Every structure is written in structure tokens, then in C-alpha cells.
Amino acid sequence: MGKKGILTVISGFSGAGKGTIMKELVKKYPYFLSVSATTRPPREGETDGEDYFFHTREEFERMIAAGELIEYAEYVGNYYGTPKAAVEKQLRDGKDVLLEIEMQGGMLVKEQFPDALLLFVAPPSAEILKARLNGRGTESVEEIEKRLQRASEEVTYMKSYDYIIVNNELEKAVEQVHSIIVNEHCRTGYCTELITMMESELTQFAKGD
Amino acid sequence: MGKKGILTVISGFSGAGKGTIMKELVKKYPYFLSVSATTRPPREGETDGEDYFFHTREEFERMIAAGELIEYAEYVGNYYGTPKAAVEKQLRDGKDVLLEIEMQGGMLVKEQFPDALLLFVAPPSAEILKARLNGRGTESVEEIEKRLQRASEEVTYMKSYDYIIVNNELEKAVEQVHSIIVNEHCRTGYCTELITMMESELTQFAKGD
């Protein structure tokens, strides 16, 4: 049996740069990026099946009812969710899977996948977060206010994550996330085969073989 | 208040190469290497206060009684222990501290320092461990047998460690240990200042400041 893949959840405030980090990670390393399902309309340049699976509310609610999502949540009036089957297959095949989801979803993933690695991408300060949201230019003033309000509620989830990645410099943040996942493969829980082999070999030596 | 240092315990079977890894780590990076106290006689080339603090049994037992050791254990007829005061001072000063100790000691450190990072250095196989012990040429045949017997007992501790470092190639093992410790600084528990700052800033924004 091969080694199991690692499921990494990446969350962070809207505007913290987690999407960009994810894109760089899959460009440089062989991660499987789980594509979310959503009912929010595509933004300019977004492709169905690549950025998101875009669905109507009716379709999305059918998927919920059929148990086809690991987690889902409603956020700023739209559904977001994680299709289950593809993630489970990749993990079984030994591939490391990345999930970009908001915090409520992250907590639900942790319940179902207790070995999941939970990473929280944070800006160096709240002031910088605000400036980044303004600079993006894709949202209205009210939308930005809404997102900051949301961030002030989401901040309580930070403590439930395993690691905080301060996104000060993109390249550094990308390498830090990668290095955390690489190291996770040395976690004792992922080395059970090695431990079992050592136990049996050393027991034989102790018997004088 | 500055950031707390990280206490890393490095254990492994005799002959797994943990001593060499430690030496490389302190040569390349600013770690504080805790020097153990022992009653075993110095090997050729070993310096008191550098490799170990060499003590008589009487002196060592006085230190135990005075509570001057974080942990101590008897191993192959000799005492080994970790002087407490120096380690605590370095951690307070924000320095990362490395402790090379055997597994019983590692468990005692974890009890007293629950945040300690426990790393287990393992050879790629038990066969290679045996070959390395033979190749070292500093021990008698009986001594090697004793160490392998001991390893077969110690193997049960592997599961209690946080990470397993397979020492296949020295340079790689050194970088892996270093990277695990660097990442540990991003653990949520070590980022409480950042979280508190975010909470207070975002709460102000939500109030419309």
C-alpha cells in the first residue's frame, strides 16, 4: 500500500492573498487543487471547472441533499462547497490535496478528516488587508465594508488553525506553505510503515538473528 | 515581550546519527545546544563542557537531589541528564534550544514543556543501523549487542514523537530538522501576539473607525 496524501485546508480573510498562493503552489508543485462549487456568478476571466464549478441554487441544493459535498456554507448571499469524491480519490492515490475554503468549512473538514492540515493566511496587519481590498478594484465600497465586517467575525477562527502564514511576500509565503506540507509527511502518523518495519527488524536482532 | 524560543528534543537509536546532525545544525544556524551532564567517561577527543559535562556519580546524585536537572536517566550503566537553568534562560531570551536525549528523557521533557517539539532520528533500516554501529569501531561486540537490544526496546517510543527524520543523507536530514523548527514558529500557539493585534484592529474597522 502506498502512502496516503495530505489534505491541506487553506483559509484566510478575503483579500489576504490565499487564492494567489494556491495558484503559485499548483504551478510549481504537483498538488491537486480541489475546485469548489459555487452559486456566485463568474467574475470576468473565470472559467467553469477551473476557478469554480458554477451552479444554480437549485443544482447546488440537489448536491447538498445527495451528500456530494464535504462541506458547504453560505457567504455574502452565495453557496460555496467542496465536492467530495475527487478529494477522496486523490488522497487514496497518495496525492497532496489543497482546499481553499472559508473558516466554517475548514472546521467541518477537520471533523471529517482529523489528519487535515489547517493553514490560515493572514495579512501582516488589518490596515494592509483594507488597503489590498481597496486596491483590487473589483468590489464596491459596501462590498469591502461587508468583507471587513466578516473578517472581524472570522478572526476568532484563527486559533483553531494549525499554522498562521503571514503573507508579506508572495514567493516566501508559497515556499512556507510548501515546506509545511513537505514536513507533514514526516509526521509520526504518516510513518507507520517505517515504524512497523523497524519494530519487526529490531525484534529479530534482539533475538540474535 | 519578545517571542519565546522553541525547545526541540532530538532522540534516536544509538548509531542513528543524531549527534552528527546536532553538530551540523549548531554550525550552520544559531541554535543553543544544551550540553548534557553524564557520568560516562569521556571518549577520546571529547571535551568537558562542550561534548558533555563529565561528573562522578556522587556529583550527579547531588544535582538530582537539588532539582538541577530537567530529566535524567541511567543508560548502559551511566547517568545522563539535562541541566535546567541554562535551557530555561535561552527559551525566555527567544533562542531555539536543541536537546539530544534518549527517549525516556524525551517523555519527561514533554511533561514539563508541553510545547516541546519531539524529533526522532531513524536510520533507513535496522540493518543499516547495525552496520553503522559496527563501522564506528568505538564499541566492543557486546556493547553493540547491548545497543541493538536497547534499540529493540526503544522502538516503542517512536510513536510518541512528533516527527520521524530518516537519516539517509546527512545534509538532507540537517535541513529537514531546521525546516521543521523554522515552521514551528508559524504554529498558531506561537503567533498569539499577531492574533491579538488582528482581533483588536479588525474590531475597530467593524465599528467603522
Coordinates of C-alpha atoms in Angstrom, one line a residue:
Chain A
M1 CA 0.0 0.0 0.0
G2 CA 1.4 3.4 -0.9
K3 CA 1.5 6.5 1.3
K4 CA -1.7 8.5 1.9
G5 CA -1.8 12.0 0.6
I6 CA -2.1 15.0 2.9
L7 CA -5.2 17.2 2.8
T8 CA -4.4 20.8 3.4
V9 CA -7.1 23.4 4.1
I10 CA -6.1 27.0 3.3
S11 CA -8.3 29.7 4.7
G12 CA -7.9 33.4 5.3
F13 CA -9.7 36.7 5.2
S14 CA -10.9 37.8 1.8
G15 CA -8.1 39.8 0.4
A16 CA -5.3 38.0 2.3
G17 CA -4.0 36.6 -0.9
K18 CA -4.7 32.9 -0.4
G19 CA -6.0 32.4 -4.0
T20 CA -2.7 33.7 -5.4
I21 CA -0.7 31.5 -3.1
M22 CA -2.8 28.4 -4.2
K23 CA -2.2 29.2 -7.9
E24 CA 1.5 29.5 -7.4
L25 CA 1.6 26.3 -5.5
V26 CA -0.1 24.2 -8.2
K27 CA 2.1 25.9 -10.8
K28 CA 5.3 24.9 -9.1
Y29 CA 4.5 21.6 -7.4
P30 CA 2.3 18.6 -8.1
Y31 CA -0.6 19.4 -5.8
F32 CA -4.2 18.5 -6.6
L33 CA -6.2 21.7 -6.2
S34 CA -9.8 20.9 -5.3
V35 CA -12.1 23.1 -7.3
S36 CA -15.0 24.4 -5.3
A37 CA -18.6 24.5 -6.4
T38 CA -20.4 27.9 -6.0
T39 CA -23.6 29.7 -6.8
R40 CA -21.9 33.1 -7.2
P41 CA -21.8 34.4 -10.7
P42 CA -18.4 34.1 -12.6
R43 CA -16.1 37.1 -12.4
E44 CA -14.5 38.3 -15.6
G45 CA -11.9 35.8 -16.8
E46 CA -13.1 33.0 -14.6
T47 CA -13.6 29.6 -16.2
D48 CA -16.1 27.0 -15.1
G49 CA -14.4 23.8 -13.8
E50 CA -11.1 25.6 -13.4
D51 CA -11.8 28.5 -11.0
Y52 CA -15.1 27.2 -9.7
F53 CA -17.8 24.9 -10.7
F54 CA -20.6 27.4 -11.3
H55 CA -24.1 26.2 -10.3
T56 CA -27.6 27.5 -9.9
R57 CA -29.0 27.4 -6.4
E58 CA -31.3 24.6 -7.4
E59 CA -28.4 22.4 -8.7
F60 CA -26.4 23.2 -5.6
E61 CA -29.2 22.3 -3.2
R62 CA -29.5 18.9 -5.0
M63 CA -25.8 18.2 -4.4
I64 CA -26.2 19.1 -0.7
A65 CA -29.2 16.7 -0.5
A66 CA -27.3 14.0 -2.3
G67 CA -24.3 14.2 0.2
E68 CA -21.9 15.1 -2.7
L69 CA -20.1 17.9 -0.7
I70 CA -17.6 17.6 2.1
E71 CA -18.8 20.9 3.4
Y72 CA -20.7 23.9 2.2
A73 CA -21.5 27.3 3.5
E74 CA -23.4 30.4 2.5
Y75 CA -21.2 33.5 2.3
V76 CA -22.3 37.0 1.2
G77 CA -25.5 35.5 -0.3
N78 CA -23.9 32.7 -2.2
Y79 CA -23.2 29.0 -1.6
Y80 CA -19.7 27.6 -1.7
G81 CA -18.9 23.9 -1.3
T82 CA -16.3 21.2 -1.7
P83 CA -17.1 18.2 -4.0
K84 CA -16.2 15.0 -2.0
A85 CA -15.4 12.2 -4.5
A86 CA -12.5 13.8 -6.2
V87 CA -10.7 14.8 -3.0
E88 CA -11.0 11.3 -1.5
K89 CA -9.7 9.6 -4.7
Q90 CA -6.6 11.9 -4.8
L91 CA -5.8 11.3 -1.1
R92 CA -6.1 7.5 -1.6
D93 CA -3.8 7.7 -4.7
G94 CA -1.2 9.4 -2.4
K95 CA -1.6 12.9 -3.9
D96 CA -1.5 16.0 -1.7
V97 CA -4.7 17.9 -2.0
L98 CA -5.2 21.7 -1.4
L99 CA -8.6 23.1 -0.4
E100 CA -9.2 26.8 -0.3
I101 CA -12.3 27.4 1.9
E102 CA -13.6 29.8 4.5
M103 CA -13.3 29.0 8.2
Q104 CA -16.7 27.4 8.9
G105 CA -15.9 25.0 6.1
G106 CA -12.4 24.4 7.4
M107 CA -13.9 23.4 10.8
L108 CA -16.2 20.9 9.0
V109 CA -13.3 19.4 7.0
K110 CA -11.3 18.9 10.2
E111 CA -14.3 17.0 11.7
Q112 CA -14.4 14.6 8.7
F113 CA -10.6 14.5 8.1
P114 CA -8.9 14.8 11.5
D115 CA -5.5 14.5 9.9
A116 CA -6.1 17.5 7.7
L117 CA -3.6 20.3 8.0
L118 CA -5.2 23.7 8.6
L119 CA -3.3 26.8 7.4
F120 CA -4.5 30.3 7.9
V121 CA -3.2 33.0 5.5
A122 CA -3.1 36.4 7.3
P123 CA -2.0 39.8 6.0
P124 CA 0.8 41.5 8.1
S125 CA -1.9 43.8 9.6
A126 CA -5.6 44.7 9.3
E127 CA -4.6 48.0 7.8
I128 CA -2.8 46.3 4.9
L129 CA -5.9 44.0 4.4
K130 CA -8.1 47.0 4.0
A131 CA -5.7 48.6 1.5
R132 CA -5.5 45.4 -0.5
L133 CA -9.3 45.1 -0.7
N134 CA -9.5 48.7 -1.9
G135 CA -6.7 48.2 -4.4
R136 CA -8.3 45.1 -6.0
G137 CA -11.0 47.4 -7.6
T138 CA -13.5 44.5 -8.2
E139 CA -15.8 45.3 -5.3
S140 CA -18.0 48.2 -4.3
V141 CA -17.4 50.3 -1.1
E142 CA -20.3 48.4 0.6
E143 CA -18.8 45.1 -0.5
I144 CA -15.5 46.0 1.0
E145 CA -17.2 47.1 4.3
K146 CA -19.1 43.8 4.3
R147 CA -15.8 41.8 3.8
L148 CA -14.1 43.7 6.7
Q149 CA -17.1 43.2 8.9
R150 CA -16.9 39.5 8.0
A151 CA -13.2 39.4 8.8
S152 CA -13.8 40.8 12.2
E153 CA -16.1 37.9 12.9
E154 CA -13.8 35.3 11.2
V155 CA -10.7 36.4 13.3
T156 CA -11.9 34.1 16.2
Y157 CA -11.2 31.1 14.0
M158 CA -7.5 31.8 13.7
K159 CA -6.8 29.9 17.0
S160 CA -8.3 26.7 15.6
Y161 CA -5.8 26.6 12.7
D162 CA -2.5 24.7 12.9
Y163 CA -0.3 27.3 11.3
I164 CA -0.5 31.1 10.5
I165 CA 1.1 32.1 7.2
V166 CA 1.8 35.8 7.1
N167 CA 1.5 36.8 3.5
N168 CA 4.0 39.6 3.3
E169 CA 5.9 38.5 0.2
L170 CA 4.2 36.1 -2.2
E171 CA 7.2 33.9 -3.0
K172 CA 8.1 33.4 0.7
A173 CA 4.5 32.6 1.6
V174 CA 4.3 30.0 -1.2
E175 CA 7.5 28.3 -0.1
Q176 CA 6.5 28.3 3.5
V177 CA 3.2 26.6 2.8
H178 CA 5.0 24.0 0.6
S179 CA 7.6 23.4 3.3
I180 CA 4.9 22.8 6.0
I181 CA 3.2 20.2 3.8
V182 CA 6.5 18.5 2.9
N183 CA 7.4 18.3 6.6
E184 CA 3.9 16.9 7.4
H185 CA 4.9 13.8 5.5
C186 CA 7.5 13.1 8.3
R187 CA 4.8 13.4 11.0
T188 CA 4.8 10.2 13.0
G189 CA 1.2 9.4 12.0
Y190 CA 2.3 9.3 8.3
C191 CA 5.3 7.0 9.0
T192 CA 3.5 3.9 10.4
E193 CA 5.0 1.6 7.8
L194 CA 8.6 2.6 8.7
I195 CA 7.8 2.2 12.4
T196 CA 6.3 -1.3 11.9
M197 CA 9.3 -2.3 9.8
M198 CA 11.8 -1.1 12.4
E199 CA 9.9 -2.9 15.2
S200 CA 10.0 -6.2 13.4
E201 CA 13.6 -6.0 12.3
L202 CA 14.9 -4.9 15.7
T203 CA 12.9 -7.6 17.4
Q204 CA 14.7 -10.1 15.2
F205 CA 18.1 -8.7 16.0
A206 CA 17.3 -8.8 19.7
K207 CA 16.6 -12.5 19.4
G208 CA 20.1 -12.8 18.0
D209 CA 19.2 -13.3 14.3
Chain B
M1 CA 7.7 41.0 25.1
G2 CA 9.8 39.1 22.5
K3 CA 8.9 35.7 21.0
K4 CA 9.6 32.6 23.1
G5 CA 12.2 30.2 21.8
I6 CA 11.3 26.6 20.7
L7 CA 12.6 23.6 22.6
T8 CA 13.4 20.7 20.3
V9 CA 14.2 17.3 21.6
I10 CA 16.2 15.1 19.3
S11 CA 16.3 11.4 20.1
G12 CA 17.1 8.3 18.2
F13 CA 18.8 4.9 18.4
S14 CA 22.5 4.9 19.3
G15 CA 24.2 4.9 15.9
A16 CA 21.3 6.7 14.1
G17 CA 23.5 9.8 13.6
K18 CA 21.7 12.3 15.8
G19 CA 24.9 13.6 17.3
T20 CA 26.3 14.5 13.9
I21 CA 23.0 16.2 12.9
M22 CA 23.1 18.3 16.0
K23 CA 26.7 19.4 15.4
E24 CA 25.9 20.4 11.8
L25 CA 22.8 22.3 13.0
V26 CA 24.7 24.4 15.5
K27 CA 27.5 25.0 13.0
K28 CA 25.1 26.4 10.4
Y29 CA 22.3 28.0 12.4
P30 CA 22.1 30.0 15.7
Y31 CA 20.7 27.2 17.9
F32 CA 21.6 26.8 21.5
L33 CA 22.8 23.3 22.0
S34 CA 22.1 22.1 25.6
V35 CA 25.1 20.3 26.9
S36 CA 24.2 17.1 28.9
A37 CA 25.7 16.1 32.1
T38 CA 26.9 12.5 32.3
T39 CA 28.8 10.0 34.5
R40 CA 30.2 8.1 31.5
P41 CA 33.9 8.5 31.0
P42 CA 35.0 10.9 28.2
R43 CA 35.7 9.2 24.8
E44 CA 38.9 10.2 23.0
G45 CA 38.6 13.7 21.7
E46 CA 35.7 14.7 23.9
T47 CA 35.9 17.9 25.9
D48 CA 34.3 18.6 29.2
G49 CA 31.6 21.4 28.9
E50 CA 31.5 21.0 25.2
D51 CA 30.5 17.4 24.4
Y52 CA 29.2 16.7 27.9
F53 CA 29.7 17.9 31.5
F54 CA 31.5 14.9 32.9
H55 CA 30.7 14.2 36.6
T56 CA 31.2 11.5 39.2
R57 CA 28.2 9.5 40.3
E58 CA 28.4 11.4 43.7
E59 CA 28.3 14.8 42.0
F60 CA 25.5 13.7 39.6
E61 CA 23.3 12.4 42.5
R62 CA 23.7 15.7 44.3
M63 CA 22.4 17.5 41.2
I64 CA 19.4 15.2 41.1
A65 CA 18.7 15.8 44.7
A66 CA 19.0 19.6 44.2
G67 CA 16.5 19.6 41.3
E68 CA 19.1 21.0 38.9
L69 CA 18.1 18.6 36.0
I70 CA 15.1 18.7 33.7
E71 CA 15.4 15.0 33.3
Y72 CA 17.9 12.3 33.9
A73 CA 18.1 8.6 33.1
E74 CA 20.5 5.7 33.5
Y75 CA 21.6 4.1 30.3
V76 CA 24.1 1.3 29.9
G77 CA 25.3 1.8 33.5
N78 CA 25.8 5.6 33.3
Y79 CA 23.7 8.6 34.2
Y80 CA 22.7 11.2 31.6
G81 CA 20.8 14.4 32.4
T82 CA 19.8 17.9 31.2
P83 CA 20.8 20.9 33.3
K84 CA 17.7 23.0 33.7
A85 CA 18.7 26.7 34.3
A86 CA 20.5 27.3 31.0
V87 CA 17.7 25.8 28.9
E88 CA 15.0 28.0 30.6
K89 CA 17.1 31.1 30.2
Q90 CA 17.7 30.6 26.5
L91 CA 14.0 29.9 25.8
R92 CA 13.0 33.1 27.7
D93 CA 15.5 35.0 25.6
G94 CA 13.8 33.8 22.4
K95 CA 16.5 31.3 21.4
D96 CA 15.7 27.9 19.9
V97 CA 17.2 25.2 22.1
L98 CA 18.2 21.7 20.9
L99 CA 18.3 18.8 23.4
E100 CA 19.8 15.5 22.4
I101 CA 18.5 12.9 24.8
E102 CA 17.2 9.4 24.9
M103 CA 13.5 8.5 24.8
Q104 CA 12.7 8.2 28.5
G105 CA 14.2 11.7 28.9
G106 CA 12.3 13.0 26.0
M107 CA 9.0 11.9 27.6
L108 CA 9.9 13.7 30.8
V109 CA 10.8 16.9 28.9
K110 CA 7.4 16.8 27.1
E111 CA 5.7 16.6 30.5
Q112 CA 7.5 19.7 31.8
F113 CA 7.5 21.5 28.4
P114 CA 4.3 20.6 26.6
D115 CA 5.2 22.8 23.6
A116 CA 8.5 21.0 23.1
L117 CA 8.9 19.6 19.6
L118 CA 9.9 15.9 19.6
L119 CA 12.0 14.6 16.7
F120 CA 13.1 11.0 16.3
V121 CA 16.1 10.3 14.1
A122 CA 15.9 6.9 12.5
P123 CA 18.2 5.0 10.2
P124 CA 16.6 3.9 6.8
S125 CA 16.5 0.3 8.2
A126 CA 17.6 -1.7 11.2
E127 CA 20.2 -3.5 9.0
I128 CA 21.8 -0.1 8.3
L129 CA 21.8 0.8 12.0
K130 CA 23.7 -2.4 12.8
A131 CA 26.2 -1.7 10.0
R132 CA 26.8 1.8 11.3
L133 CA 27.4 0.6 14.9
N134 CA 29.9 -1.9 13.6
G135 CA 31.6 0.7 11.4
R136 CA 32.0 3.2 14.3
G137 CA 34.7 0.9 15.8
T138 CA 34.5 2.5 19.2
E139 CA 32.4 -0.2 20.9
S140 CA 33.0 -3.9 21.6
V141 CA 30.9 -6.6 20.1
E142 CA 29.0 -7.0 23.4
E143 CA 28.5 -3.2 23.6
I144 CA 26.9 -3.3 20.1
E145 CA 24.7 -6.2 21.0
K146 CA 23.6 -4.2 24.1
R147 CA 22.8 -1.2 22.0
L148 CA 20.7 -3.2 19.5
Q149 CA 18.9 -4.9 22.3
R150 CA 18.2 -1.4 23.7
A151 CA 17.0 -0.2 20.3
S152 CA 14.5 -3.0 20.2
E153 CA 13.1 -1.8 23.5
E154 CA 13.3 1.9 22.5
V155 CA 11.4 1.4 19.2
T156 CA 8.1 1.6 21.1
Y157 CA 8.8 5.3 21.8
M158 CA 8.8 6.3 18.1
K159 CA 5.0 6.7 18.1
S160 CA 5.2 9.3 20.9
Y161 CA 7.4 11.6 18.9
D162 CA 6.1 14.4 16.6
Y163 CA 8.2 13.8 13.6
I164 CA 10.5 10.9 12.2
I165 CA 13.6 12.1 10.5
V166 CA 15.1 9.4 8.3
N167 CA 18.8 10.0 8.3
N168 CA 19.8 8.7 4.9
E169 CA 21.9 11.6 3.8
L170 CA 23.3 13.9 6.5
E171 CA 22.8 17.3 4.7
K172 CA 19.2 16.5 3.9
A173 CA 18.4 15.4 7.4
V174 CA 20.0 18.6 8.8
E175 CA 17.9 20.8 6.5
Q176 CA 14.8 18.8 7.3
V177 CA 15.2 19.3 11.1
H178 CA 16.0 23.0 10.6
S179 CA 12.9 23.5 8.4
I180 CA 10.6 21.8 10.9
I181 CA 11.8 24.1 13.6
V182 CA 11.5 27.2 11.4
N183 CA 7.9 26.2 10.6
E184 CA 7.1 25.6 14.2
H185 CA 7.4 29.4 14.7
C186 CA 4.3 29.7 12.5
R187 CA 2.3 27.3 14.7
T188 CA -0.8 29.1 16.0
G189 CA 0.4 28.8 19.6
Y190 CA 3.5 30.8 18.8
C191 CA 1.5 33.6 17.0
T192 CA -0.7 34.8 19.8
E193 CA 0.6 38.4 19.5
L194 CA -0.3 38.6 15.8
I195 CA -3.8 37.1 16.5
T196 CA -4.4 39.6 19.3
M197 CA -3.4 42.5 17.1
M198 CA -5.6 41.4 14.3
E199 CA -8.6 41.0 16.6
S200 CA -8.3 44.4 18.0
E201 CA -7.7 46.2 14.6
L202 CA -10.5 44.4 12.8
T203 CA -12.9 45.1 15.7
Q204 CA -12.1 48.8 15.3
F205 CA -12.7 48.6 11.5
A206 CA -16.1 46.8 12.1
K207 CA -17.1 49.8 14.3
G208 CA -16.4 52.0 11.3
D209 CA -13.2 53.6 12.5

